[in-house]
Amino acid sequence: MEHVAAAQPLLIALILTWSAYGKLTSPDQATRTALPRLLSFVTADGEARAITAYRTVAVLEILIALLLLASWAIGAVAAVALSVGFVGFLIYSKVVVPEASCGCAGKSARPVGNRAIARALLLLATSAPATFATANWWSAGTGLLVLVVEAAAFAVLSAELDRYWLLPIRRLRIGLSHPYAGTASDHTPLVATQRRVLLSPAYRAVDGLLRSDIHDYWDDDGWRFVSYAARYDGRRATAVFAVPHEDSTPESVRVALVDDDGLTVYRPTVLATA
């Protein structure tokens, strides 16, 4: 068990570095998170301050990662504190600003869901044992093998990595079966979801960019996601509509266009109701 605890700082440092990289290379993601709303309680210019706060978190993640790689005990304690902050922020986002994206590690148009919260909890669960480690991570020996399983768990819980493993699986499924076959997990017929999409302001906002009918669909954390082939700025893209199960109003439907790398290239912020 001691070897497992000693190995944790390496994994945590890599995850925090990846998270910091996403924040520093895509700082505009801050405005799509719940940060502006949260900062509005302490400053009148919450949206403008959000990007600065976002970058500050990234720098903090890098500093903690360096402490962990240097095997300083304070690094593990700081990682626990940061993980608690992540969990609290994501729960706040899901409850108070349900349409906000995670902004955890790169570009993602998805609202905060259970996967993002579970990932933050997993980071906390791996950080806690590291505070009791008495050996350096490079001396962990067989304990490093456990990191492979933990890294796989992080990957499964990271929506930002879906395009590397989950989307290929879904494309294979589409190739083997008709996309209209069956229904999703909550037994809502796909045709009902399609009707809600067609009646939504979100659909009207991107109608001229669509180049196909429904290409794929899936359920996740109370939402149904429906994708269409699209073109944006002369490039191939995918339009992803987010349709909440618990809100049947047309205005509740959200849409984002992503490129082949999964990066958001267009996301209407103001959707007309007529």
PDB file of C-alpha atoms in Angstrom:
ATOM      1  CA  MET A   1       0.000   0.000   0.000  1.00  0.00           C
ATOM      2  CA  GLU A   2       2.917   2.301   0.715  1.00  0.00           C
ATOM      3  CA  HIS A   3       4.176   1.858  -2.848  1.00  0.00           C
ATOM      4  CA  VAL A   4       0.746   2.779  -4.239  1.00  0.00           C
ATOM      5  CA  ALA A   5       0.601   5.943  -2.136  1.00  0.00           C
ATOM      6  CA  ALA A   6       4.131   6.883  -3.179  1.00  0.00           C
ATOM      7  CA  ALA A   7       3.254   6.547  -6.874  1.00  0.00           C
ATOM      8  CA  GLN A   8       0.254   8.900  -6.792  1.00  0.00           C
ATOM      9  CA  PRO A   9       2.160  12.225  -7.110  1.00  0.00           C
ATOM     10  CA  LEU A  10       3.343  11.273 -10.609  1.00  0.00           C
ATOM     11  CA  LEU A  11      -0.190  10.714 -11.928  1.00  0.00           C
ATOM     12  CA  ILE A  12      -1.583  13.791 -10.180  1.00  0.00           C
ATOM     13  CA  ALA A  13       1.226  15.951 -11.581  1.00  0.00           C
ATOM     14  CA  LEU A  14       0.557  14.746 -15.133  1.00  0.00           C
ATOM     15  CA  ILE A  15      -3.184  15.379 -14.806  1.00  0.00           C
ATOM     16  CA  LEU A  16      -2.674  18.870 -13.384  1.00  0.00           C
ATOM     17  CA  THR A  17      -0.185  19.706 -16.140  1.00  0.00           C
ATOM     18  CA  TRP A  18      -2.671  18.581 -18.805  1.00  0.00           C
ATOM     19  CA  SER A  19      -5.421  20.591 -17.116  1.00  0.00           C
ATOM     20  CA  ALA A  20      -3.227  23.694 -16.907  1.00  0.00           C
ATOM     21  CA  TYR A  21      -2.241  23.386 -20.574  1.00  0.00           C
ATOM     22  CA  GLY A  22      -5.899  23.369 -21.610  1.00  0.00           C
ATOM     23  CA  LYS A  23      -6.630  26.465 -19.559  1.00  0.00           C
ATOM     24  CA  LEU A  24      -3.618  28.426 -20.797  1.00  0.00           C
ATOM     25  CA  THR A  25      -4.167  27.603 -24.484  1.00  0.00           C
ATOM     26  CA  SER A  26      -7.939  28.218 -24.392  1.00  0.00           C
ATOM     27  CA  PRO A  27      -8.515  30.971 -21.807  1.00  0.00           C
ATOM     28  CA  ASP A  28     -11.761  32.025 -23.530  1.00  0.00           C
ATOM     29  CA  GLN A  29     -13.319  28.847 -22.109  1.00  0.00           C
ATOM     30  CA  ALA A  30     -13.544  30.677 -18.786  1.00  0.00           C
ATOM     31  CA  THR A  31     -16.543  32.699 -19.980  1.00  0.00           C
ATOM     32  CA  ARG A  32     -18.435  29.480 -20.749  1.00  0.00           C
ATOM     33  CA  THR A  33     -18.012  28.138 -17.235  1.00  0.00           C
ATOM     34  CA  ALA A  34     -19.710  29.174 -14.007  1.00  0.00           C
ATOM     35  CA  LEU A  35     -16.743  31.396 -13.095  1.00  0.00           C
ATOM     36  CA  PRO A  36     -18.379  34.680 -14.254  1.00  0.00           C
ATOM     37  CA  ARG A  37     -21.455  33.927 -12.140  1.00  0.00           C
ATOM     38  CA  LEU A  38     -19.346  32.937  -9.131  1.00  0.00           C
ATOM     39  CA  LEU A  39     -17.098  35.994  -9.380  1.00  0.00           C
ATOM     40  CA  SER A  40     -20.108  38.296  -9.722  1.00  0.00           C
ATOM     41  CA  PHE A  41     -20.627  37.861  -5.973  1.00  0.00           C
ATOM     42  CA  VAL A  42     -17.308  39.603  -5.249  1.00  0.00           C
ATOM     43  CA  THR A  43     -16.919  41.950  -8.233  1.00  0.00           C
ATOM     44  CA  ALA A  44     -19.245  43.762 -10.597  1.00  0.00           C
ATOM     45  CA  ASP A  45     -17.114  42.731 -13.579  1.00  0.00           C
ATOM     46  CA  GLY A  46     -17.271  38.971 -13.112  1.00  0.00           C
ATOM     47  CA  GLU A  47     -16.990  38.034 -16.784  1.00  0.00           C
ATOM     48  CA  ALA A  48     -13.866  40.140 -17.356  1.00  0.00           C
ATOM     49  CA  ARG A  49     -12.238  38.742 -14.218  1.00  0.00           C
ATOM     50  CA  ALA A  50     -13.095  35.148 -15.152  1.00  0.00           C
ATOM     51  CA  ILE A  51     -10.245  34.760 -17.660  1.00  0.00           C
ATOM     52  CA  THR A  52      -7.714  36.092 -15.146  1.00  0.00           C
ATOM     53  CA  ALA A  53      -9.003  33.696 -12.487  1.00  0.00           C
ATOM     54  CA  TYR A  54      -8.935  30.854 -15.006  1.00  0.00           C
ATOM     55  CA  ARG A  55      -5.286  31.508 -15.846  1.00  0.00           C
ATOM     56  CA  THR A  56      -4.441  31.857 -12.160  1.00  0.00           C
ATOM     57  CA  VAL A  57      -5.828  28.372 -11.520  1.00  0.00           C
ATOM     58  CA  ALA A  58      -3.674  27.073 -14.391  1.00  0.00           C
ATOM     59  CA  VAL A  59      -0.521  28.590 -12.891  1.00  0.00           C
ATOM     60  CA  LEU A  60      -1.452  27.128  -9.513  1.00  0.00           C
ATOM     61  CA  GLU A  61      -1.873  23.693 -11.117  1.00  0.00           C
ATOM     62  CA  ILE A  62       1.595  23.927 -12.668  1.00  0.00           C
ATOM     63  CA  LEU A  63       3.187  24.943  -9.366  1.00  0.00           C
ATOM     64  CA  ILE A  64       1.528  22.039  -7.537  1.00  0.00           C
ATOM     65  CA  ALA A  65       2.591  19.653 -10.314  1.00  0.00           C
ATOM     66  CA  LEU A  66       6.219  20.777  -9.916  1.00  0.00           C
ATOM     67  CA  LEU A  67       6.028  20.261  -6.159  1.00  0.00           C
ATOM     68  CA  LEU A  68       4.647  16.767  -6.697  1.00  0.00           C
ATOM     69  CA  LEU A  69       7.322  15.870  -9.239  1.00  0.00           C
ATOM     70  CA  ALA A  70       9.959  17.092  -6.775  1.00  0.00           C
ATOM     71  CA  SER A  71       8.291  14.850  -4.160  1.00  0.00           C
ATOM     72  CA  TRP A  72       7.676  17.691  -1.725  1.00  0.00           C
ATOM     73  CA  ALA A  73       5.034  16.752   0.861  1.00  0.00           C
ATOM     74  CA  ILE A  74       3.374  20.166   0.610  1.00  0.00           C
ATOM     75  CA  GLY A  75       2.505  19.329  -3.011  1.00  0.00           C
ATOM     76  CA  ALA A  76       0.201  16.472  -2.001  1.00  0.00           C
ATOM     77  CA  VAL A  77      -1.528  18.649   0.608  1.00  0.00           C
ATOM     78  CA  ALA A  78      -2.020  21.400  -1.973  1.00  0.00           C
ATOM     79  CA  ALA A  79      -3.393  18.843  -4.455  1.00  0.00           C
ATOM     80  CA  VAL A  80      -5.997  17.739  -1.899  1.00  0.00           C
ATOM     81  CA  ALA A  81      -7.060  21.347  -1.296  1.00  0.00           C
ATOM     82  CA  LEU A  82      -7.254  22.011  -5.037  1.00  0.00           C
ATOM     83  CA  SER A  83      -9.289  18.841  -5.604  1.00  0.00           C
ATOM     84  CA  VAL A  84     -11.782  19.859  -2.915  1.00  0.00           C
ATOM     85  CA  GLY A  85     -12.100  23.212  -4.662  1.00  0.00           C
ATOM     86  CA  PHE A  86     -12.708  21.505  -8.019  1.00  0.00           C
ATOM     87  CA  VAL A  87     -15.427  19.275  -6.567  1.00  0.00           C
ATOM     88  CA  GLY A  88     -17.170  22.209  -4.926  1.00  0.00           C
ATOM     89  CA  PHE A  89     -16.978  24.368  -8.061  1.00  0.00           C
ATOM     90  CA  LEU A  90     -18.378  21.630 -10.317  1.00  0.00           C
ATOM     91  CA  ILE A  91     -21.265  20.904  -7.959  1.00  0.00           C
ATOM     92  CA  TYR A  92     -21.989  24.644  -7.830  1.00  0.00           C
ATOM     93  CA  SER A  93     -21.894  24.776 -11.643  1.00  0.00           C
ATOM     94  CA  LYS A  94     -24.264  21.841 -12.054  1.00  0.00           C
ATOM     95  CA  VAL A  95     -26.776  23.223  -9.560  1.00  0.00           C
ATOM     96  CA  VAL A  96     -26.618  26.984 -10.135  1.00  0.00           C
ATOM     97  CA  VAL A  97     -25.499  27.288 -13.784  1.00  0.00           C
ATOM     98  CA  PRO A  98     -26.540  23.972 -15.380  1.00  0.00           C
ATOM     99  CA  GLU A  99     -25.800  25.160 -18.922  1.00  0.00           C
ATOM    100  CA  ALA A 100     -22.176  26.037 -18.059  1.00  0.00           C
ATOM    101  CA  SER A 101     -19.351  23.856 -19.361  1.00  0.00           C
ATOM    102  CA  CYS A 102     -16.667  22.352 -17.151  1.00  0.00           C
ATOM    103  CA  GLY A 103     -13.645  24.220 -18.510  1.00  0.00           C
ATOM    104  CA  CYS A 104     -11.495  21.651 -16.738  1.00  0.00           C
ATOM    105  CA  ALA A 105      -8.979  20.701 -19.419  1.00  0.00           C
ATOM    106  CA  GLY A 106      -9.574  22.204 -22.820  1.00  0.00           C
ATOM    107  CA  LYS A 107     -12.476  23.002 -25.095  1.00  0.00           C
ATOM    108  CA  SER A 108     -15.762  21.226 -24.447  1.00  0.00           C
ATOM    109  CA  ALA A 109     -19.297  22.465 -25.036  1.00  0.00           C
ATOM    110  CA  ARG A 110     -20.870  19.906 -22.732  1.00  0.00           C
ATOM    111  CA  PRO A 111     -22.572  21.106 -19.564  1.00  0.00           C
ATOM    112  CA  VAL A 112     -21.064  19.930 -16.284  1.00  0.00           C
ATOM    113  CA  GLY A 113     -22.258  16.378 -15.647  1.00  0.00           C
ATOM    114  CA  ASN A 114     -21.699  13.502 -13.301  1.00  0.00           C
ATOM    115  CA  ARG A 115     -18.598  12.382 -15.189  1.00  0.00           C
ATOM    116  CA  ALA A 116     -16.815  15.673 -14.539  1.00  0.00           C
ATOM    117  CA  ILE A 117     -17.725  15.574 -10.849  1.00  0.00           C
ATOM    118  CA  ALA A 118     -16.659  11.919 -10.599  1.00  0.00           C
ATOM    119  CA  ARG A 119     -13.306  12.816 -12.177  1.00  0.00           C
ATOM    120  CA  ALA A 120     -12.731  15.558  -9.598  1.00  0.00           C
ATOM    121  CA  LEU A 121     -13.633  13.104  -6.834  1.00  0.00           C
ATOM    122  CA  LEU A 122     -11.181  10.595  -8.292  1.00  0.00           C
ATOM    123  CA  LEU A 123      -8.475  13.275  -8.262  1.00  0.00           C
ATOM    124  CA  LEU A 124      -9.274  13.859  -4.604  1.00  0.00           C
ATOM    125  CA  ALA A 125      -9.190  10.109  -3.909  1.00  0.00           C
ATOM    126  CA  THR A 126      -5.731   9.802  -5.458  1.00  0.00           C
ATOM    127  CA  SER A 127      -4.408  12.954  -3.795  1.00  0.00           C
ATOM    128  CA  ALA A 128      -5.389  11.955  -0.268  1.00  0.00           C
ATOM    129  CA  PRO A 129      -3.145   8.835  -0.057  1.00  0.00           C
ATOM    130  CA  ALA A 130      -0.233  10.836  -1.454  1.00  0.00           C
ATOM    131  CA  THR A 131      -0.192  12.941   1.726  1.00  0.00           C
ATOM    132  CA  PHE A 132       0.817   9.824   3.691  1.00  0.00           C
ATOM    133  CA  ALA A 133       3.574   8.713   1.328  1.00  0.00           C
ATOM    134  CA  THR A 134       7.020   8.318   2.913  1.00  0.00           C
ATOM    135  CA  ALA A 135       8.910   7.486  -0.289  1.00  0.00           C
ATOM    136  CA  ASN A 136       9.534   9.302  -3.573  1.00  0.00           C
ATOM    137  CA  TRP A 137       7.363   8.397  -6.574  1.00  0.00           C
ATOM    138  CA  TRP A 138      10.401   7.215  -8.560  1.00  0.00           C
ATOM    139  CA  SER A 139      10.996   4.639  -5.799  1.00  0.00           C
ATOM    140  CA  ALA A 140       7.428   3.317  -5.909  1.00  0.00           C
ATOM    141  CA  GLY A 141       8.379   0.216  -7.926  1.00  0.00           C
ATOM    142  CA  THR A 142       5.319  -1.955  -8.601  1.00  0.00           C
ATOM    143  CA  GLY A 143       3.104   0.825  -7.239  1.00  0.00           C
ATOM    144  CA  LEU A 144       3.542   2.592 -10.585  1.00  0.00           C
ATOM    145  CA  LEU A 145       1.548  -0.192 -12.272  1.00  0.00           C
ATOM    146  CA  VAL A 146      -1.567   0.956 -10.411  1.00  0.00           C
ATOM    147  CA  LEU A 147      -1.278   4.293 -12.213  1.00  0.00           C
ATOM    148  CA  VAL A 148      -2.170   2.579 -15.496  1.00  0.00           C
ATOM    149  CA  VAL A 149      -5.589   1.586 -14.139  1.00  0.00           C
ATOM    150  CA  GLU A 150      -6.123   4.994 -12.551  1.00  0.00           C
ATOM    151  CA  ALA A 151      -5.111   6.800 -15.761  1.00  0.00           C
ATOM    152  CA  ALA A 152      -7.614   4.676 -17.703  1.00  0.00           C
ATOM    153  CA  ALA A 153     -10.324   5.656 -15.212  1.00  0.00           C
ATOM    154  CA  PHE A 154      -9.463   9.340 -15.655  1.00  0.00           C
ATOM    155  CA  ALA A 155      -9.636   8.933 -19.433  1.00  0.00           C
ATOM    156  CA  VAL A 156     -13.077   7.327 -19.278  1.00  0.00           C
ATOM    157  CA  LEU A 157     -14.342  10.173 -17.085  1.00  0.00           C
ATOM    158  CA  SER A 158     -12.849  12.902 -19.314  1.00  0.00           C
ATOM    159  CA  ALA A 159     -15.265  14.142 -21.982  1.00  0.00           C
ATOM    160  CA  GLU A 160     -12.345  16.028 -23.550  1.00  0.00           C
ATOM    161  CA  LEU A 161     -10.803  12.665 -24.532  1.00  0.00           C
ATOM    162  CA  ASP A 162     -13.970  11.121 -25.973  1.00  0.00           C
ATOM    163  CA  ARG A 163     -12.868  11.898 -29.520  1.00  0.00           C
ATOM    164  CA  TYR A 164      -9.887   9.556 -29.111  1.00  0.00           C
ATOM    165  CA  TRP A 165     -11.778   6.448 -27.996  1.00  0.00           C
ATOM    166  CA  LEU A 166     -15.536   6.934 -27.538  1.00  0.00           C
ATOM    167  CA  LEU A 167     -16.341   8.646 -30.841  1.00  0.00           C
ATOM    168  CA  PRO A 168     -14.561   5.953 -32.899  1.00  0.00           C
ATOM    169  CA  ILE A 169     -16.642   3.338 -31.097  1.00  0.00           C
ATOM    170  CA  ARG A 170     -19.828   5.275 -31.845  1.00  0.00           C
ATOM    171  CA  ARG A 171     -18.839   5.674 -35.498  1.00  0.00           C
ATOM    172  CA  LEU A 172     -18.313   1.926 -35.685  1.00  0.00           C
ATOM    173  CA  ARG A 173     -21.764   1.392 -34.201  1.00  0.00           C
ATOM    174  CA  ILE A 174     -23.257   3.733 -36.795  1.00  0.00           C
ATOM    175  CA  GLY A 175     -21.513   1.756 -39.522  1.00  0.00           C
ATOM    176  CA  LEU A 176     -22.943  -1.515 -38.239  1.00  0.00           C
ATOM    177  CA  SER A 177     -26.501  -0.393 -37.556  1.00  0.00           C
ATOM    178  CA  HIS A 178     -28.975   2.244 -38.691  1.00  0.00           C
ATOM    179  CA  PRO A 179     -28.764   5.369 -36.489  1.00  0.00           C
ATOM    180  CA  TYR A 180     -32.540   5.372 -36.046  1.00  0.00           C
ATOM    181  CA  ALA A 181     -32.591   1.818 -34.707  1.00  0.00           C
ATOM    182  CA  GLY A 182     -33.799   1.478 -31.103  1.00  0.00           C
ATOM    183  CA  THR A 183     -34.138   4.172 -28.478  1.00  0.00           C
ATOM    184  CA  ALA A 184     -31.793   5.666 -25.931  1.00  0.00           C
ATOM    185  CA  SER A 185     -31.501   4.743 -22.280  1.00  0.00           C
ATOM    186  CA  ASP A 186     -34.463   6.775 -21.014  1.00  0.00           C
ATOM    187  CA  HIS A 187     -36.803   5.235 -23.637  1.00  0.00           C
ATOM    188  CA  THR A 188     -37.520   8.572 -25.314  1.00  0.00           C
ATOM    189  CA  PRO A 189     -37.943   7.868 -29.053  1.00  0.00           C
ATOM    190  CA  LEU A 190     -35.315   9.503 -31.210  1.00  0.00           C
ATOM    191  CA  VAL A 191     -38.025  11.012 -33.418  1.00  0.00           C
ATOM    192  CA  ALA A 192     -39.329  12.928 -30.377  1.00  0.00           C
ATOM    193  CA  THR A 193     -35.887  14.358 -29.739  1.00  0.00           C
ATOM    194  CA  GLN A 194     -35.555  15.262 -33.411  1.00  0.00           C
ATOM    195  CA  ARG A 195     -38.833  17.185 -33.286  1.00  0.00           C
ATOM    196  CA  ARG A 196     -37.636  19.178 -30.267  1.00  0.00           C
ATOM    197  CA  VAL A 197     -34.399  20.009 -32.071  1.00  0.00           C
ATOM    198  CA  LEU A 198     -36.199  21.141 -35.232  1.00  0.00           C
ATOM    199  CA  LEU A 199     -38.481  23.464 -33.237  1.00  0.00           C
ATOM    200  CA  SER A 200     -35.648  25.024 -31.226  1.00  0.00           C
ATOM    201  CA  PRO A 201     -33.981  28.429 -31.700  1.00  0.00           C
ATOM    202  CA  ALA A 202     -30.679  26.551 -31.582  1.00  0.00           C
ATOM    203  CA  TYR A 203     -31.576  24.663 -34.764  1.00  0.00           C
ATOM    204  CA  ARG A 204     -32.584  27.861 -36.549  1.00  0.00           C
ATOM    205  CA  ALA A 205     -29.273  29.433 -35.553  1.00  0.00           C
ATOM    206  CA  VAL A 206     -27.244  26.788 -37.416  1.00  0.00           C
ATOM    207  CA  ASP A 207     -29.748  25.426 -39.960  1.00  0.00           C
ATOM    208  CA  GLY A 208     -27.823  26.862 -42.912  1.00  0.00           C
ATOM    209  CA  LEU A 209     -24.645  25.120 -41.777  1.00  0.00           C
ATOM    210  CA  LEU A 210     -26.058  21.569 -41.518  1.00  0.00           C
ATOM    211  CA  ARG A 211     -25.265  19.048 -44.238  1.00  0.00           C
ATOM    212  CA  SER A 212     -27.051  15.877 -43.053  1.00  0.00           C
ATOM    213  CA  ASP A 213     -29.867  14.446 -41.011  1.00  0.00           C
ATOM    214  CA  ILE A 214     -29.153  12.976 -37.559  1.00  0.00           C
ATOM    215  CA  HIS A 215     -25.783  11.251 -37.653  1.00  0.00           C
ATOM    216  CA  ASP A 216     -25.507   9.966 -34.077  1.00  0.00           C
ATOM    217  CA  TYR A 217     -27.069  10.342 -30.644  1.00  0.00           C
ATOM    218  CA  TRP A 218     -26.361   9.357 -27.034  1.00  0.00           C
ATOM    219  CA  ASP A 219     -27.559  10.041 -23.486  1.00  0.00           C
ATOM    220  CA  ASP A 220     -25.341  11.404 -20.712  1.00  0.00           C
ATOM    221  CA  ASP A 221     -26.162  12.960 -17.327  1.00  0.00           C
ATOM    222  CA  GLY A 222     -29.772  13.930 -18.051  1.00  0.00           C
ATOM    223  CA  TRP A 223     -29.079  15.188 -21.568  1.00  0.00           C
ATOM    224  CA  ARG A 224     -29.502  13.695 -25.005  1.00  0.00           C
ATOM    225  CA  PHE A 225     -26.823  14.714 -27.489  1.00  0.00           C
ATOM    226  CA  VAL A 226     -27.667  14.623 -31.207  1.00  0.00           C
ATOM    227  CA  SER A 227     -25.076  15.208 -33.920  1.00  0.00           C
ATOM    228  CA  TYR A 228     -25.340  16.357 -37.545  1.00  0.00           C
ATOM    229  CA  ALA A 229     -22.686  16.746 -40.225  1.00  0.00           C
ATOM    230  CA  ALA A 230     -22.046  20.437 -40.913  1.00  0.00           C
ATOM    231  CA  ARG A 231     -19.782  22.938 -42.678  1.00  0.00           C
ATOM    232  CA  TYR A 232     -18.370  26.038 -40.999  1.00  0.00           C
ATOM    233  CA  ASP A 233     -16.047  28.586 -42.585  1.00  0.00           C
ATOM    234  CA  GLY A 234     -15.422  26.203 -45.473  1.00  0.00           C
ATOM    235  CA  ARG A 235     -14.382  23.340 -43.199  1.00  0.00           C
ATOM    236  CA  ARG A 236     -16.059  20.096 -42.235  1.00  0.00           C
ATOM    237  CA  ALA A 237     -17.595  20.186 -38.767  1.00  0.00           C
ATOM    238  CA  THR A 238     -20.075  18.400 -36.536  1.00  0.00           C
ATOM    239  CA  ALA A 239     -23.100  20.137 -35.002  1.00  0.00           C
ATOM    240  CA  VAL A 240     -23.868  18.744 -31.551  1.00  0.00           C
ATOM    241  CA  PHE A 241     -27.260  19.574 -30.024  1.00  0.00           C
ATOM    242  CA  ALA A 242     -27.743  19.144 -26.274  1.00  0.00           C
ATOM    243  CA  VAL A 243     -31.370  18.368 -25.402  1.00  0.00           C
ATOM    244  CA  PRO A 244     -32.253  18.157 -21.683  1.00  0.00           C
ATOM    245  CA  HIS A 245     -34.587  15.368 -20.649  1.00  0.00           C
ATOM    246  CA  GLU A 246     -36.241  17.360 -17.856  1.00  0.00           C
ATOM    247  CA  ASP A 247     -36.941  20.595 -19.760  1.00  0.00           C
ATOM    248  CA  SER A 248     -39.156  20.293 -22.838  1.00  0.00           C
ATOM    249  CA  THR A 249     -39.066  23.959 -23.864  1.00  0.00           C
ATOM    250  CA  PRO A 250     -37.458  24.674 -27.273  1.00  0.00           C
ATOM    251  CA  GLU A 251     -35.261  27.350 -25.694  1.00  0.00           C
ATOM    252  CA  SER A 252     -33.556  24.744 -23.490  1.00  0.00           C
ATOM    253  CA  VAL A 253     -31.834  23.126 -26.481  1.00  0.00           C
ATOM    254  CA  ARG A 254     -28.170  24.108 -26.905  1.00  0.00           C
ATOM    255  CA  VAL A 255     -25.862  23.677 -29.910  1.00  0.00           C
ATOM    256  CA  ALA A 256     -22.156  23.851 -30.664  1.00  0.00           C
ATOM    257  CA  LEU A 257     -20.140  23.174 -33.805  1.00  0.00           C
ATOM    258  CA  VAL A 258     -16.911  21.234 -33.325  1.00  0.00           C
ATOM    259  CA  ASP A 259     -14.171  20.418 -35.819  1.00  0.00           C
ATOM    260  CA  ASP A 260     -12.557  17.037 -36.472  1.00  0.00           C
ATOM    261  CA  ASP A 261     -10.291  17.506 -33.453  1.00  0.00           C
ATOM    262  CA  GLY A 262     -13.272  18.066 -31.166  1.00  0.00           C
ATOM    263  CA  LEU A 263     -12.567  21.781 -30.701  1.00  0.00           C
ATOM    264  CA  THR A 264     -15.524  24.170 -30.594  1.00  0.00           C
ATOM    265  CA  VAL A 265     -15.512  26.456 -33.661  1.00  0.00           C
ATOM    266  CA  TYR A 266     -18.925  28.075 -33.230  1.00  0.00           C
ATOM    267  CA  ARG A 267     -21.414  28.298 -30.392  1.00  0.00           C
ATOM    268  CA  PRO A 268     -24.409  30.676 -30.608  1.00  0.00           C
ATOM    269  CA  THR A 269     -24.655  32.656 -27.394  1.00  0.00           C
ATOM    270  CA  VAL A 270     -27.918  34.459 -28.071  1.00  0.00           C
ATOM    271  CA  LEU A 271     -30.680  32.340 -29.592  1.00  0.00           C
ATOM    272  CA  ALA A 272     -33.709  34.034 -31.059  1.00  0.00           C
ATOM    273  CA  THR A 273     -37.099  32.798 -29.944  1.00  0.00           C
ATOM    274  CA  ALA A 274     -38.887  33.657 -33.138  1.00  0.00           C
TER     275      ALA A 274
END
